[in-house]
Short mmCIF file of C-alpha atoms and ligand atoms in Angstrom, two decimals:
data_model
loop_
_atom_site.label_atom_id
_atom_site.label_comp_id
_atom_site.label_asym_id
_atom_site.label_seq_id
_atom_site.Cartn_x
_atom_site.Cartn_y
_atom_site.Cartn_z
CA MET A 36 22.09 -3.40 -28.00
CA GLU A 37 22.13 -0.27 -25.88
CA GLN A 38 20.72 0.30 -22.46
CA TYR A 39 18.96 3.42 -21.21
CA SER A 40 16.68 4.51 -18.45
CA LEU A 41 13.13 5.04 -19.64
CA PHE A 42 13.23 8.76 -20.07
CA GLU A 43 16.42 8.68 -22.04
CA ILE A 44 15.22 6.90 -25.14
CA GLU A 45 14.26 8.89 -28.15
CA PRO A 46 13.83 7.64 -31.69
CA LYS A 47 15.95 9.37 -34.33
CA ARG A 48 12.87 10.73 -36.01
CA ALA A 49 9.79 11.65 -33.97
CA GLU A 50 7.50 9.46 -36.08
CA ASP A 51 9.59 6.28 -35.57
CA PRO A 52 8.21 3.84 -33.00
CA VAL A 53 10.55 3.18 -30.11
CA GLU A 54 11.41 -0.51 -30.18
CA ILE A 55 12.08 -1.79 -26.74
CA GLN A 56 13.88 -5.14 -26.68
CA ASP A 57 14.01 -5.83 -22.99
CA LEU A 58 13.26 -4.34 -19.63
CA ARG A 59 15.17 -5.15 -16.49
CA ILE A 60 16.06 -3.83 -13.10
CA PHE A 61 19.71 -2.76 -13.15
CA GLU A 62 21.37 -1.50 -9.98
CA GLY A 63 17.96 -0.75 -8.52
CA ASN A 64 16.77 1.18 -11.57
CA LEU A 65 14.48 0.12 -14.32
CA ARG A 66 16.52 0.00 -17.54
CA VAL A 67 15.38 -0.70 -21.05
CA GLN A 68 17.29 -2.12 -23.96
CA VAL A 69 16.53 -0.63 -27.32
CA ARG A 70 17.73 -1.48 -30.79
CA SER A 71 21.11 0.09 -31.64
CA GLY A 72 20.82 3.37 -33.43
CA TYR A 73 18.41 5.05 -31.05
CA SER A 74 19.71 8.23 -29.57
CA ALA A 75 19.61 8.85 -25.86
CA LYS A 76 18.33 12.11 -24.60
CA GLN A 77 17.14 13.22 -21.19
CA TYR A 78 13.56 14.38 -21.40
CA PRO A 79 13.12 17.98 -20.42
CA LEU A 80 11.40 17.48 -17.10
CA PHE A 81 10.16 20.85 -16.13
CA GLY A 82 12.42 21.29 -13.14
CA VAL A 83 10.27 23.51 -10.97
CA GLU A 84 11.58 24.36 -7.57
CA LEU A 85 9.62 22.52 -4.92
CA GLU A 86 8.64 24.92 -2.20
CA GLU A 87 7.97 24.65 1.48
CA THR A 88 5.79 26.93 3.53
CA GLU A 89 6.33 27.28 7.23
CA ASP A 90 2.87 26.22 8.26
CA LEU A 91 2.52 23.41 5.74
CA ALA A 92 3.32 20.42 7.87
CA ARG A 93 5.33 18.14 5.62
CA GLY A 94 4.79 14.46 6.10
CA GLN A 95 1.13 14.92 7.01
CA GLU A 96 -1.20 12.23 5.78
CA TRP A 97 -3.57 14.83 4.39
CA GLY A 98 -4.15 12.81 1.28
CA THR A 99 -5.52 9.96 3.40
CA PHE A 100 -8.76 9.56 5.31
CA LYS A 101 -7.11 8.63 8.63
CA ASP A 102 -8.00 11.81 10.57
CA SER A 103 -11.51 11.82 9.15
CA LEU A 104 -12.13 8.31 10.47
CA ARG A 105 -12.03 9.75 13.97
CA ALA A 106 -14.27 12.77 13.29
CA PRO A 107 -18.05 12.80 13.72
CA ILE A 108 -20.07 12.71 10.47
CA HIS A 109 -16.86 12.48 8.41
CA ASN A 110 -16.58 8.89 9.61
CA TRP A 111 -20.03 7.75 8.52
CA PHE A 112 -18.46 6.18 5.48
CA ALA A 113 -14.83 5.08 5.37
CA TYR A 114 -14.11 6.28 1.85
CA PRO A 115 -10.67 4.99 0.85
CA ALA A 116 -10.28 7.89 -1.55
CA GLY A 117 -11.14 10.55 1.01
CA PHE A 118 -8.70 13.14 2.31
CA SER A 119 -8.25 14.54 5.80
CA TYR A 120 -10.69 17.23 6.95
CA LYS A 121 -7.64 18.89 8.52
CA ALA A 122 -6.26 19.60 5.05
CA VAL A 123 -9.42 21.54 4.21
CA GLU A 124 -9.27 23.46 7.48
CA TRP A 125 -5.63 24.31 6.77
CA SER A 126 -6.43 25.62 3.30
CA ILE A 127 -9.36 27.71 4.54
CA ARG A 128 -7.15 29.27 7.23
CA HIS A 129 -4.17 29.69 4.96
CA ASN A 130 -6.24 31.44 2.29
CA ASP A 131 -8.04 33.58 4.82
CA LEU A 132 -11.49 32.42 3.77
CA HIS A 133 -14.31 33.58 5.97
CA SER A 134 -18.00 33.13 6.49
CA GLY A 135 -20.05 34.30 3.49
CA GLN A 136 -17.33 33.38 0.96
CA VAL A 137 -17.53 30.36 -1.36
CA ILE A 138 -15.42 27.21 -1.64
CA TYR A 139 -15.78 24.61 -4.41
CA ASP A 140 -14.74 20.95 -4.67
CA PRO A 141 -15.11 19.54 -8.21
CA PHE A 142 -14.28 16.02 -6.96
CA MET A 143 -16.41 16.17 -3.84
CA GLY A 144 -16.29 12.44 -3.02
CA SER A 145 -17.87 11.82 0.37
CA GLY A 146 -18.13 15.58 0.99
CA THR A 147 -15.14 16.39 3.22
CA THR A 148 -14.60 19.91 1.82
CA ASN A 149 -18.26 20.84 1.97
CA LEU A 150 -18.71 19.44 5.46
CA VAL A 151 -15.85 21.53 6.82
CA ALA A 152 -17.24 24.55 4.98
CA LYS A 153 -20.71 24.12 6.47
CA LYS A 154 -19.31 23.89 9.98
CA LEU A 155 -17.43 27.16 9.44
CA ALA A 156 -20.43 28.89 7.80
CA ILE A 157 -18.59 29.15 4.48
CA ASN A 158 -20.76 28.64 1.37
CA SER A 159 -19.89 25.74 -0.88
CA TYR A 160 -20.34 24.05 -4.22
CA GLY A 161 -19.56 20.38 -4.75
CA VAL A 162 -19.68 18.05 -7.74
CA GLU A 163 -19.44 14.27 -7.60
CA ALA A 164 -20.11 11.90 -10.49
CA HIS A 165 -20.31 8.55 -8.65
CA PRO A 166 -24.03 8.15 -7.80
CA PHE A 167 -23.50 6.09 -4.66
CA VAL A 168 -20.72 8.32 -3.29
CA PHE A 169 -22.85 11.37 -4.06
CA ARG A 170 -25.70 9.96 -1.96
CA VAL A 171 -23.30 9.52 0.96
CA ALA A 172 -22.10 13.14 0.65
CA LYS A 173 -25.64 14.47 0.37
CA THR A 174 -26.63 12.62 3.55
CA LYS A 175 -23.59 13.85 5.45
CA MET A 176 -24.43 17.42 4.48
CA ASN A 177 -28.01 17.22 5.72
CA TRP A 178 -28.05 18.19 9.40
CA GLU A 179 -31.61 19.39 9.05
CA VAL A 180 -33.06 15.87 8.89
CA ASP A 181 -35.82 15.42 11.47
CA LEU A 182 -34.15 13.38 14.23
CA ASP A 183 -37.44 12.50 15.93
CA GLU A 184 -38.59 11.03 12.64
CA VAL A 185 -35.31 9.07 12.38
CA ALA A 186 -35.77 7.68 15.90
CA ARG A 187 -39.34 6.62 15.06
CA ALA A 188 -38.21 5.01 11.79
CA LEU A 189 -35.47 3.11 13.61
CA ARG A 190 -37.95 1.66 16.13
CA GLU A 191 -40.24 0.66 13.30
CA ILE A 192 -37.45 -1.06 11.38
CA GLU A 193 -36.29 -2.92 14.48
CA GLY A 194 -39.87 -4.19 14.96
CA GLN A 195 -40.22 -5.17 11.31
CA VAL A 196 -36.93 -7.07 11.25
CA MET A 197 -37.95 -9.05 14.32
CA GLY A 198 -41.27 -9.81 12.61
CA PHE A 199 -39.46 -10.94 9.42
CA ARG A 200 -37.27 -13.19 11.55
CA ARG A 201 -40.25 -14.85 13.25
CA GLY A 202 -42.14 -15.33 9.99
CA PHE A 203 -39.19 -16.63 7.97
CA SER A 204 -38.90 -20.30 7.24
CA HIS A 205 -36.87 -21.75 4.42
CA THR A 206 -35.37 -25.20 4.15
CA ASP A 207 -32.34 -24.04 2.19
CA LEU A 208 -31.18 -20.63 3.39
CA ARG A 209 -28.15 -20.50 1.07
CA ALA A 210 -30.33 -21.18 -1.97
CA PHE A 211 -32.69 -18.41 -0.86
CA LEU A 212 -29.82 -15.90 -0.45
CA LYS A 213 -28.35 -16.91 -3.82
CA GLU A 214 -31.54 -15.67 -5.44
CA GLU A 215 -31.02 -12.27 -3.86
CA PHE A 216 -27.29 -11.53 -3.96
CA PRO A 217 -24.30 -11.93 -6.29
CA GLU A 218 -21.49 -14.31 -5.35
CA LEU A 219 -19.22 -11.62 -3.89
CA VAL A 220 -21.82 -10.68 -1.27
CA LEU A 221 -22.50 -14.32 -0.40
CA LYS A 222 -18.80 -14.86 0.20
CA CYS A 223 -18.51 -11.91 2.57
CA TYR A 224 -21.08 -13.01 5.17
CA ASN A 225 -22.25 -16.03 7.03
CA ASP A 226 -25.81 -16.88 6.11
CA SER A 227 -27.54 -15.73 9.29
CA THR A 228 -25.84 -12.29 9.17
CA LEU A 229 -26.67 -11.83 5.52
CA LEU A 230 -30.29 -12.76 6.13
CA GLU A 231 -30.47 -10.16 8.89
CA LEU A 232 -28.88 -7.52 6.60
CA PHE A 233 -31.39 -8.49 3.93
CA PHE A 234 -34.29 -7.93 6.36
CA ILE A 235 -32.97 -4.51 7.36
CA ARG A 236 -32.35 -3.54 3.73
CA ASN A 237 -35.88 -4.52 2.75
CA ALA A 238 -37.43 -2.74 5.71
CA ILE A 239 -35.62 0.46 4.61
CA MET A 240 -36.46 0.05 0.93
CA GLN A 241 -40.12 -0.76 1.53
CA SER A 242 -40.72 2.09 3.97
CA SER A 243 -42.49 5.24 2.86
CA LEU A 244 -40.32 7.61 4.88
CA PRO A 245 -39.20 11.08 3.77
CA GLU A 246 -36.25 10.83 1.35
CA ASP A 247 -33.71 12.30 3.75
CA VAL A 248 -34.64 9.86 6.52
CA THR A 249 -34.28 6.96 4.09
CA ASP A 250 -30.90 8.36 3.01
CA LEU A 251 -29.66 8.43 6.58
CA LEU A 252 -30.77 4.84 7.16
CA PHE A 253 -29.16 3.89 3.83
CA VAL A 254 -25.80 5.36 4.86
CA GLY A 255 -26.12 3.83 8.34
CA LEU A 256 -26.61 0.33 7.01
CA THR A 257 -23.89 0.87 4.40
CA SER A 258 -21.42 1.81 7.10
CA VAL A 259 -21.95 -1.44 9.03
CA LEU A 260 -21.66 -3.66 5.96
CA ARG A 261 -17.90 -4.06 6.24
CA GLN A 262 -17.96 -4.19 10.05
CA VAL A 263 -20.15 -7.30 10.16
CA SER A 264 -18.53 -9.08 7.25
CA THR A 265 -16.73 -12.27 8.12
CA ALA A 266 -14.42 -11.85 5.11
CA ALA A 267 -11.48 -9.47 4.98
CA THR A 268 -13.34 -6.50 3.49
CA GLY A 269 -10.88 -3.84 4.64
CA TRP A 270 -10.18 -1.18 2.04
CA PRO A 271 -9.05 -1.14 -0.65
CA TYR A 272 -9.36 -4.82 -1.53
CA ILE A 273 -11.90 -7.42 -0.58
CA ALA A 274 -10.45 -10.86 0.10
CA PRO A 275 -13.53 -13.08 0.30
CA ASN A 276 -11.53 -16.17 1.17
CA LYS A 277 -9.76 -14.63 4.15
CA ARG A 278 -11.76 -14.93 7.39
CA LYS A 279 -12.16 -12.06 9.83
CA THR A 280 -12.85 -13.73 13.14
CA THR A 281 -13.61 -10.47 15.01
CA SER A 282 -16.89 -10.21 13.10
CA LEU A 283 -18.14 -13.70 13.86
CA ASN A 284 -20.27 -12.73 16.85
CA LYS A 285 -21.54 -9.40 15.55
CA ASN A 286 -25.27 -9.01 15.26
CA ALA A 287 -26.25 -6.93 12.23
CA LEU A 288 -29.43 -5.39 13.68
CA TYR A 289 -27.65 -4.42 16.89
CA GLU A 290 -24.75 -2.81 14.94
CA PHE A 291 -27.16 -1.02 12.62
CA SER A 292 -29.22 0.43 15.50
CA ARG A 293 -26.06 1.50 17.29
CA GLN A 294 -24.77 3.21 14.13
CA ILE A 295 -28.02 5.12 13.55
CA ARG A 296 -28.02 6.35 17.15
CA LYS A 297 -24.38 7.42 16.78
CA MET A 298 -25.23 9.31 13.60
CA MET A 299 -28.03 11.15 15.37
CA SER A 300 -25.76 12.21 18.19
CA ASP A 301 -23.01 13.17 15.70
CA ILE A 302 -25.38 15.63 14.04
CA GLN A 303 -26.24 17.17 17.39
CA ALA A 304 -22.57 17.39 18.38
CA VAL A 305 -21.47 18.97 15.10
CA ILE A 306 -24.29 21.52 15.25
CA ARG A 307 -23.14 22.47 18.76
CA GLU A 308 -19.54 22.91 17.58
CA ALA A 309 -20.36 24.71 14.31
CA GLU A 310 -20.18 28.47 13.85
CA PRO A 311 -23.41 29.97 15.23
CA ASN A 312 -24.36 31.38 11.80
CA PHE A 313 -23.77 28.13 9.86
CA ARG A 314 -27.50 27.99 9.00
CA GLU A 315 -27.11 31.10 6.87
CA SER A 316 -24.60 29.41 4.58
CA TYR A 317 -25.67 27.68 1.34
CA HIS A 318 -24.32 24.43 -0.10
CA HIS A 319 -25.06 23.53 -3.69
CA ILE A 320 -23.97 19.97 -4.32
CA TYR A 321 -24.55 18.16 -7.58
CA ARG A 322 -24.38 14.63 -8.91
CA ALA A 323 -22.65 15.73 -12.07
CA ASP A 324 -19.49 15.72 -14.13
CA ALA A 325 -16.77 18.18 -13.13
CA ARG A 326 -15.75 18.46 -16.79
CA HIS A 327 -19.10 20.07 -17.63
CA THR A 328 -20.37 22.45 -14.99
CA GLN A 329 -21.34 25.42 -17.17
CA HIS A 330 -25.05 24.94 -16.43
CA LEU A 331 -24.49 24.52 -12.68
CA ILE A 332 -21.92 27.03 -11.48
CA PRO A 333 -21.81 30.65 -12.71
CA ASN A 334 -18.60 32.33 -13.89
CA GLU A 335 -16.35 33.87 -11.25
CA CYS A 336 -18.50 33.08 -8.21
CA VAL A 337 -16.03 31.00 -6.21
CA ASP A 338 -13.38 32.34 -3.80
CA HIS A 339 -11.37 29.16 -3.36
CA VAL A 340 -11.13 25.63 -4.75
CA PHE A 341 -9.90 22.76 -2.62
CA THR A 342 -9.97 19.30 -4.11
CA SER A 343 -8.30 15.98 -4.68
CA PRO A 344 -8.79 14.48 -8.12
CA PRO A 345 -8.55 10.77 -8.75
CA TYR A 346 -4.87 9.86 -8.87
CA LEU A 347 -3.65 8.38 -12.11
CA ASN A 348 -3.71 4.59 -11.87
CA ASN A 349 -4.57 4.46 -8.17
CA PHE A 350 -8.17 3.34 -7.71
CA ASP A 351 -10.96 2.14 -9.86
CA TYR A 352 -13.60 4.07 -7.92
CA ALA A 353 -16.43 2.06 -9.37
CA ASP A 354 -14.84 -1.19 -8.30
CA ARG A 355 -14.05 0.04 -4.80
CA THR A 356 -17.77 0.30 -4.01
CA ARG A 357 -18.67 -3.03 -5.60
CA LEU A 358 -19.75 -4.70 -2.35
CA GLU A 359 -22.05 -1.80 -1.50
CA LEU A 360 -23.56 -1.55 -5.01
CA TYR A 361 -24.20 -5.30 -5.11
CA PHE A 362 -25.68 -5.38 -1.65
CA TRP A 363 -28.17 -2.59 -2.40
CA GLY A 364 -29.09 -4.17 -5.71
CA GLU A 365 -27.82 -1.13 -7.62
CA ALA A 366 -25.62 -3.39 -9.73
CA GLN A 367 -25.50 -7.12 -10.34
CA SER A 368 -22.36 -7.41 -12.41
CA TRP A 369 -19.17 -5.79 -13.65
CA GLY A 370 -21.12 -4.63 -16.74
CA ASP A 371 -23.75 -2.88 -14.61
CA ILE A 372 -21.03 -1.10 -12.63
CA SER A 373 -19.36 0.07 -15.82
CA ARG A 374 -22.60 1.43 -17.18
CA THR A 375 -23.86 3.11 -14.03
CA VAL A 376 -20.59 4.40 -12.60
CA ARG A 377 -17.38 3.92 -14.56
CA THR A 378 -18.50 5.72 -17.71
CA LYS A 379 -19.41 8.82 -15.69
CA LEU A 380 -15.99 9.34 -14.12
CA ILE A 381 -12.82 10.89 -15.44
CA THR A 382 -10.36 8.34 -16.78
CA SER A 383 -8.07 7.20 -13.98
CA ALA A 384 -7.82 3.42 -14.23
CA THR A 385 -7.17 1.05 -17.12
CA THR A 386 -10.41 -0.78 -16.31
CA GLN A 387 -12.26 2.16 -17.89
CA ILE A 388 -10.56 1.91 -21.26
CA SER A 389 -11.50 0.36 -24.56
CA ARG A 390 -8.62 0.54 -27.05
CA GLU A 391 -10.94 1.50 -29.91
CA ASP A 392 -12.28 4.61 -28.18
CA PRO A 393 -10.90 7.84 -29.74
CA ARG A 394 -11.30 9.73 -26.45
CA TYR A 395 -7.98 8.25 -25.39
CA ASN A 396 -5.94 10.15 -27.95
CA LEU A 397 -4.32 13.28 -26.59
CA SER A 398 -6.71 16.10 -27.46
CA GLU A 399 -6.21 18.95 -29.93
CA ASP A 400 -7.42 21.38 -27.27
CA LEU A 401 -4.65 20.25 -24.95
CA LEU A 402 -2.12 20.72 -27.76
CA LEU A 403 -3.30 24.26 -28.45
CA ALA A 404 -3.43 25.39 -24.83
CA CYS A 405 -0.42 23.52 -23.40
CA PRO A 406 2.05 22.50 -26.14
CA ASP A 407 4.82 21.65 -23.64
CA VAL A 408 2.55 19.31 -21.68
CA PHE A 409 1.28 17.78 -24.90
CA ASP A 410 4.81 17.16 -26.12
CA PHE A 411 5.86 15.54 -22.86
CA LEU A 412 2.78 13.34 -22.72
CA LYS A 413 3.08 12.31 -26.33
CA LYS A 414 6.54 10.93 -25.64
CA ALA A 415 5.40 9.15 -22.51
CA VAL A 416 2.42 7.67 -24.37
CA THR A 417 4.70 6.49 -27.18
CA GLN A 418 6.98 4.79 -24.69
CA LEU A 419 4.12 3.17 -22.87
CA SER A 420 2.57 1.84 -26.05
CA ALA A 421 5.90 0.15 -26.82
CA ILE A 422 6.48 -1.16 -23.31
CA ARG A 423 3.01 -2.66 -22.96
CA LEU A 424 3.72 -5.00 -25.84
CA THR A 425 6.63 -6.46 -23.89
CA ARG A 426 4.45 -7.21 -20.85
CA GLY A 427 2.16 -10.14 -20.20
CA GLY A 428 -0.74 -7.97 -19.01
CA ARG A 429 -0.42 -5.52 -21.95
CA LYS A 430 -2.14 -2.90 -19.84
CA SER A 431 -3.37 0.17 -21.69
CA TYR A 432 -1.34 2.62 -19.63
CA ASP A 433 -0.63 4.61 -22.79
CA LEU A 434 -4.32 5.38 -23.30
CA LEU A 435 -4.85 5.84 -19.58
CA VAL A 436 -2.29 8.64 -19.43
CA ALA A 437 -3.78 10.37 -22.48
CA GLY A 438 -7.36 10.04 -21.21
CA TYR A 439 -6.47 11.25 -17.72
CA PHE A 440 -4.81 14.45 -18.87
CA ASN A 441 -7.48 15.17 -21.51
CA ASP A 442 -10.05 14.99 -18.71
CA MET A 443 -8.04 16.94 -16.16
CA PHE A 444 -7.47 19.65 -18.76
CA GLN A 445 -11.25 20.10 -19.05
CA VAL A 446 -11.77 20.15 -15.28
CA ILE A 447 -8.99 22.69 -14.70
CA GLY A 448 -10.50 24.89 -17.43
CA GLU A 449 -13.83 24.79 -15.59
CA VAL A 450 -12.15 25.53 -12.27
CA TYR A 451 -10.51 28.59 -13.84
CA ARG A 452 -13.86 29.78 -15.20
CA VAL A 453 -15.71 29.64 -11.86
CA LEU A 454 -12.95 31.18 -9.75
CA LYS A 455 -12.97 34.89 -8.96
CA PRO A 456 -9.84 36.81 -9.96
CA ASN A 457 -7.19 36.96 -7.24
CA SER A 458 -7.94 33.54 -5.82
CA LYS A 459 -6.39 30.09 -5.65
CA ALA A 460 -7.22 26.50 -6.55
CA VAL A 461 -5.54 23.80 -4.48
CA PHE A 462 -5.18 20.21 -5.71
CA VAL A 463 -4.00 17.39 -3.43
CA LEU A 464 -2.64 14.71 -5.71
CA GLY A 465 -0.17 11.94 -6.27
CA ASP A 466 2.10 11.18 -9.19
CA SER A 467 2.60 7.76 -10.69
CA ALA A 468 4.87 5.56 -12.77
CA PRO A 469 2.91 3.05 -14.83
CA TYR A 470 5.30 0.37 -16.14
CA GLY A 471 8.04 2.48 -14.55
CA VAL A 472 7.45 5.51 -16.79
CA TYR A 473 7.43 8.45 -14.43
CA ILE A 474 4.51 10.85 -14.90
CA PRO A 475 5.07 13.96 -12.77
CA THR A 476 1.36 14.65 -12.32
CA ASP A 477 1.80 17.62 -9.99
CA ASP A 478 4.06 19.43 -12.43
CA LEU A 479 1.85 18.60 -15.41
CA ILE A 480 -1.28 19.83 -13.60
CA GLY A 481 0.58 23.05 -12.77
CA ARG A 482 1.56 23.47 -16.42
CA ILE A 483 -1.99 22.77 -17.58
CA GLY A 484 -3.09 25.46 -15.12
CA LEU A 485 -0.84 27.97 -16.88
CA GLY A 486 -2.24 26.81 -20.23
CA VAL A 487 -5.87 27.52 -19.23
CA GLY A 488 -5.05 30.98 -17.85
CA PHE A 489 -3.71 30.70 -14.31
CA SER A 490 -0.82 33.08 -13.76
CA ASP A 491 1.30 30.95 -11.51
CA TYR A 492 1.61 27.61 -9.76
CA ARG A 493 3.58 26.09 -6.94
CA ILE A 494 4.11 22.58 -5.64
CA ASP A 495 4.49 21.60 -2.00
CA VAL A 496 5.47 18.01 -1.41
CA LEU A 497 3.42 16.41 1.36
CA ARG A 498 5.05 13.01 1.57
CA GLU A 499 6.88 10.34 -0.34
CA ARG A 500 4.70 7.37 -1.13
CA GLY A 501 4.83 3.94 -2.70
CA GLY A 502 7.60 2.71 -0.36
CA LYS A 503 5.69 -0.47 0.36
CA TRP A 504 6.58 -1.82 -3.08
CA ARG A 505 10.31 -1.30 -2.62
CA GLY A 506 12.21 -4.55 -3.01
CA ASN A 507 9.36 -6.17 -4.94
CA PRO A 508 10.94 -7.19 -8.25
CA GLN A 509 7.53 -7.11 -9.97
CA ARG A 510 7.15 -3.41 -9.29
CA HIS A 511 9.00 -0.33 -10.42
CA ASN A 512 11.47 1.48 -8.20
CA VAL A 513 10.51 5.03 -9.09
CA SER A 514 9.95 7.02 -5.93
CA LEU A 515 6.57 8.72 -5.86
CA ARG A 516 5.14 11.59 -3.88
CA GLU A 517 1.93 13.19 -2.82
CA SER A 518 1.83 16.94 -3.36
CA ILE A 519 -0.25 20.03 -3.05
CA VAL A 520 -0.44 21.99 -6.28
CA THR A 521 -1.64 25.57 -5.88
CA LEU A 522 -2.80 27.47 -8.98
CA THR A 523 -3.18 31.23 -8.74
CA LYS A 524 -5.67 33.24 -10.77
CA ALA A 525 -4.36 36.76 -11.12
CA ALA A 526 -6.27 39.86 -9.96
C1 SAM B 118 -9.82 11.43 -4.54
S1 SAM B 118 -11.56 11.27 -4.57
C2 SAM B 118 -12.09 12.68 -3.63
C3 SAM B 118 -12.44 12.31 -2.22
C4 SAM B 118 -12.90 13.46 -1.36
N1 SAM B 118 -11.86 14.46 -1.20
C5 SAM B 118 -13.33 12.95 0.00
O1 SAM B 118 -12.75 13.36 1.01
O2 SAM B 118 -14.21 12.09 0.04
C6 SAM B 118 -11.98 11.71 -6.20
C7 SAM B 118 -13.46 11.66 -6.49
O3 SAM B 118 -13.69 12.15 -7.81
C8 SAM B 118 -14.85 11.51 -8.31
N2 SAM B 118 -14.93 11.74 -9.75
C9 SAM B 118 -14.31 11.05 -10.74
N3 SAM B 118 -14.64 11.57 -11.93
C10 SAM B 118 -15.45 12.63 -11.70
C11 SAM B 118 -16.07 13.57 -12.56
N4 SAM B 118 -15.94 13.52 -13.87
N5 SAM B 118 -16.81 14.55 -11.98
C12 SAM B 118 -16.96 14.61 -10.63
N6 SAM B 118 -16.41 13.72 -9.79
C13 SAM B 118 -15.65 12.74 -10.31
C14 SAM B 118 -14.66 10.06 -7.87
O4 SAM B 118 -15.87 9.35 -7.86
C15 SAM B 118 -14.08 10.27 -6.46
O5 SAM B 118 -15.10 10.23 -5.50
#
């Protein structure tokens, strides 16, 4: 028996499966034992020089939503996948983008890039495939909503909820709520709070208000859902059995009204702070798939791309919004969520994968455009398909890796198409190491960029991540990082 680190194993002939006999942590590193006779060879990791710019503040938490949680409008929805608005401002400054030019975010999420652009009177495009998240972004981008109408609607809803309260009588409140909500929602609230949330929800849904007013009320109620929950609903995980005592005395209608009033004053404040000509800028945002934007965004019309794609194996975006989707009745089950959300997103979590689906084989197009990336990924996929058989969970990380890069290849091709010559696309992203197999996502994305036509790429490391797992024997010890990958389209 011989022992190697994961990237050192290579079968004698490419077509032989790698047979892994055992996996263990050895002197802090994950080691594998393979059958004698396998040769050991270091994979050719691409070995790019990591660069540092003077004004790129290393160590910034730009890949996290922390700064945005303190900023008006940005903080209407605490999106765990969001990035800092400061990162967008930095990129706009750094790339000398000015009013009248166009920025595009193919993974718009809750709209951070577009929101910053609007404030600075820079035109924008945005694409987001998750229907619920898209609605949040669309609402945050609409500062033209009639605030008098919102104030009137709020008063009406307050009156209706009080009327519902007076008229409601039911001998078994729990049984009544069970008819309305899935188990997860029931577990997150005490009955009286959930009943109040139910009244507010119905008042919003039954109203015949203009669509943008309803959207604002929808986002307002959504943003108090986790605040008034008596379970630990902090992102990213919901722990229904853990009590959150700080929410026990919160009144849902009071919190909702307060949130709507805050949102109204946020809009006024942001308009005051925005560039005076922000109204002349346009913002085309679509609920669509960033892999297929040919019918939405013309060739070479964008001056800059700033985005953060889903990280490989980080979040199941559909699952992260489960509480919200269940509460609004947009999904009742895991199956509903898969159908309405998961199938529309790029592959980034094993929960999206069916082993029979041919989409999770590395694509021919990727092979033709980027043979070095294809070759690297093929080896990683082969290793992962062997390792998974040695693990209890047998997670389909092999197919996940293939599906992720197939999808990212398509998105990067589209980004290249829409960019004007002599411009840059910036990706904030993290790497990963499923089952300890290191996938240098930043480098691979850079290489894919070259394959689709970009002339150059560079990587700036923002911060090391994943430290919280160190010392946990169940987890790998590979150190991970969050980076900024900049692709340049030549003049
Ligand atoms: C890292 S998040 C971006 C968050 C965003 N920067 C923000 O501040 O809110 C990635 C987003 O990509 C979206 N997404 C996944 N697949 C997509 C696809 N095929 N087309 C467009 N958006 C997609 C996810 O729903 C998620 O909101």
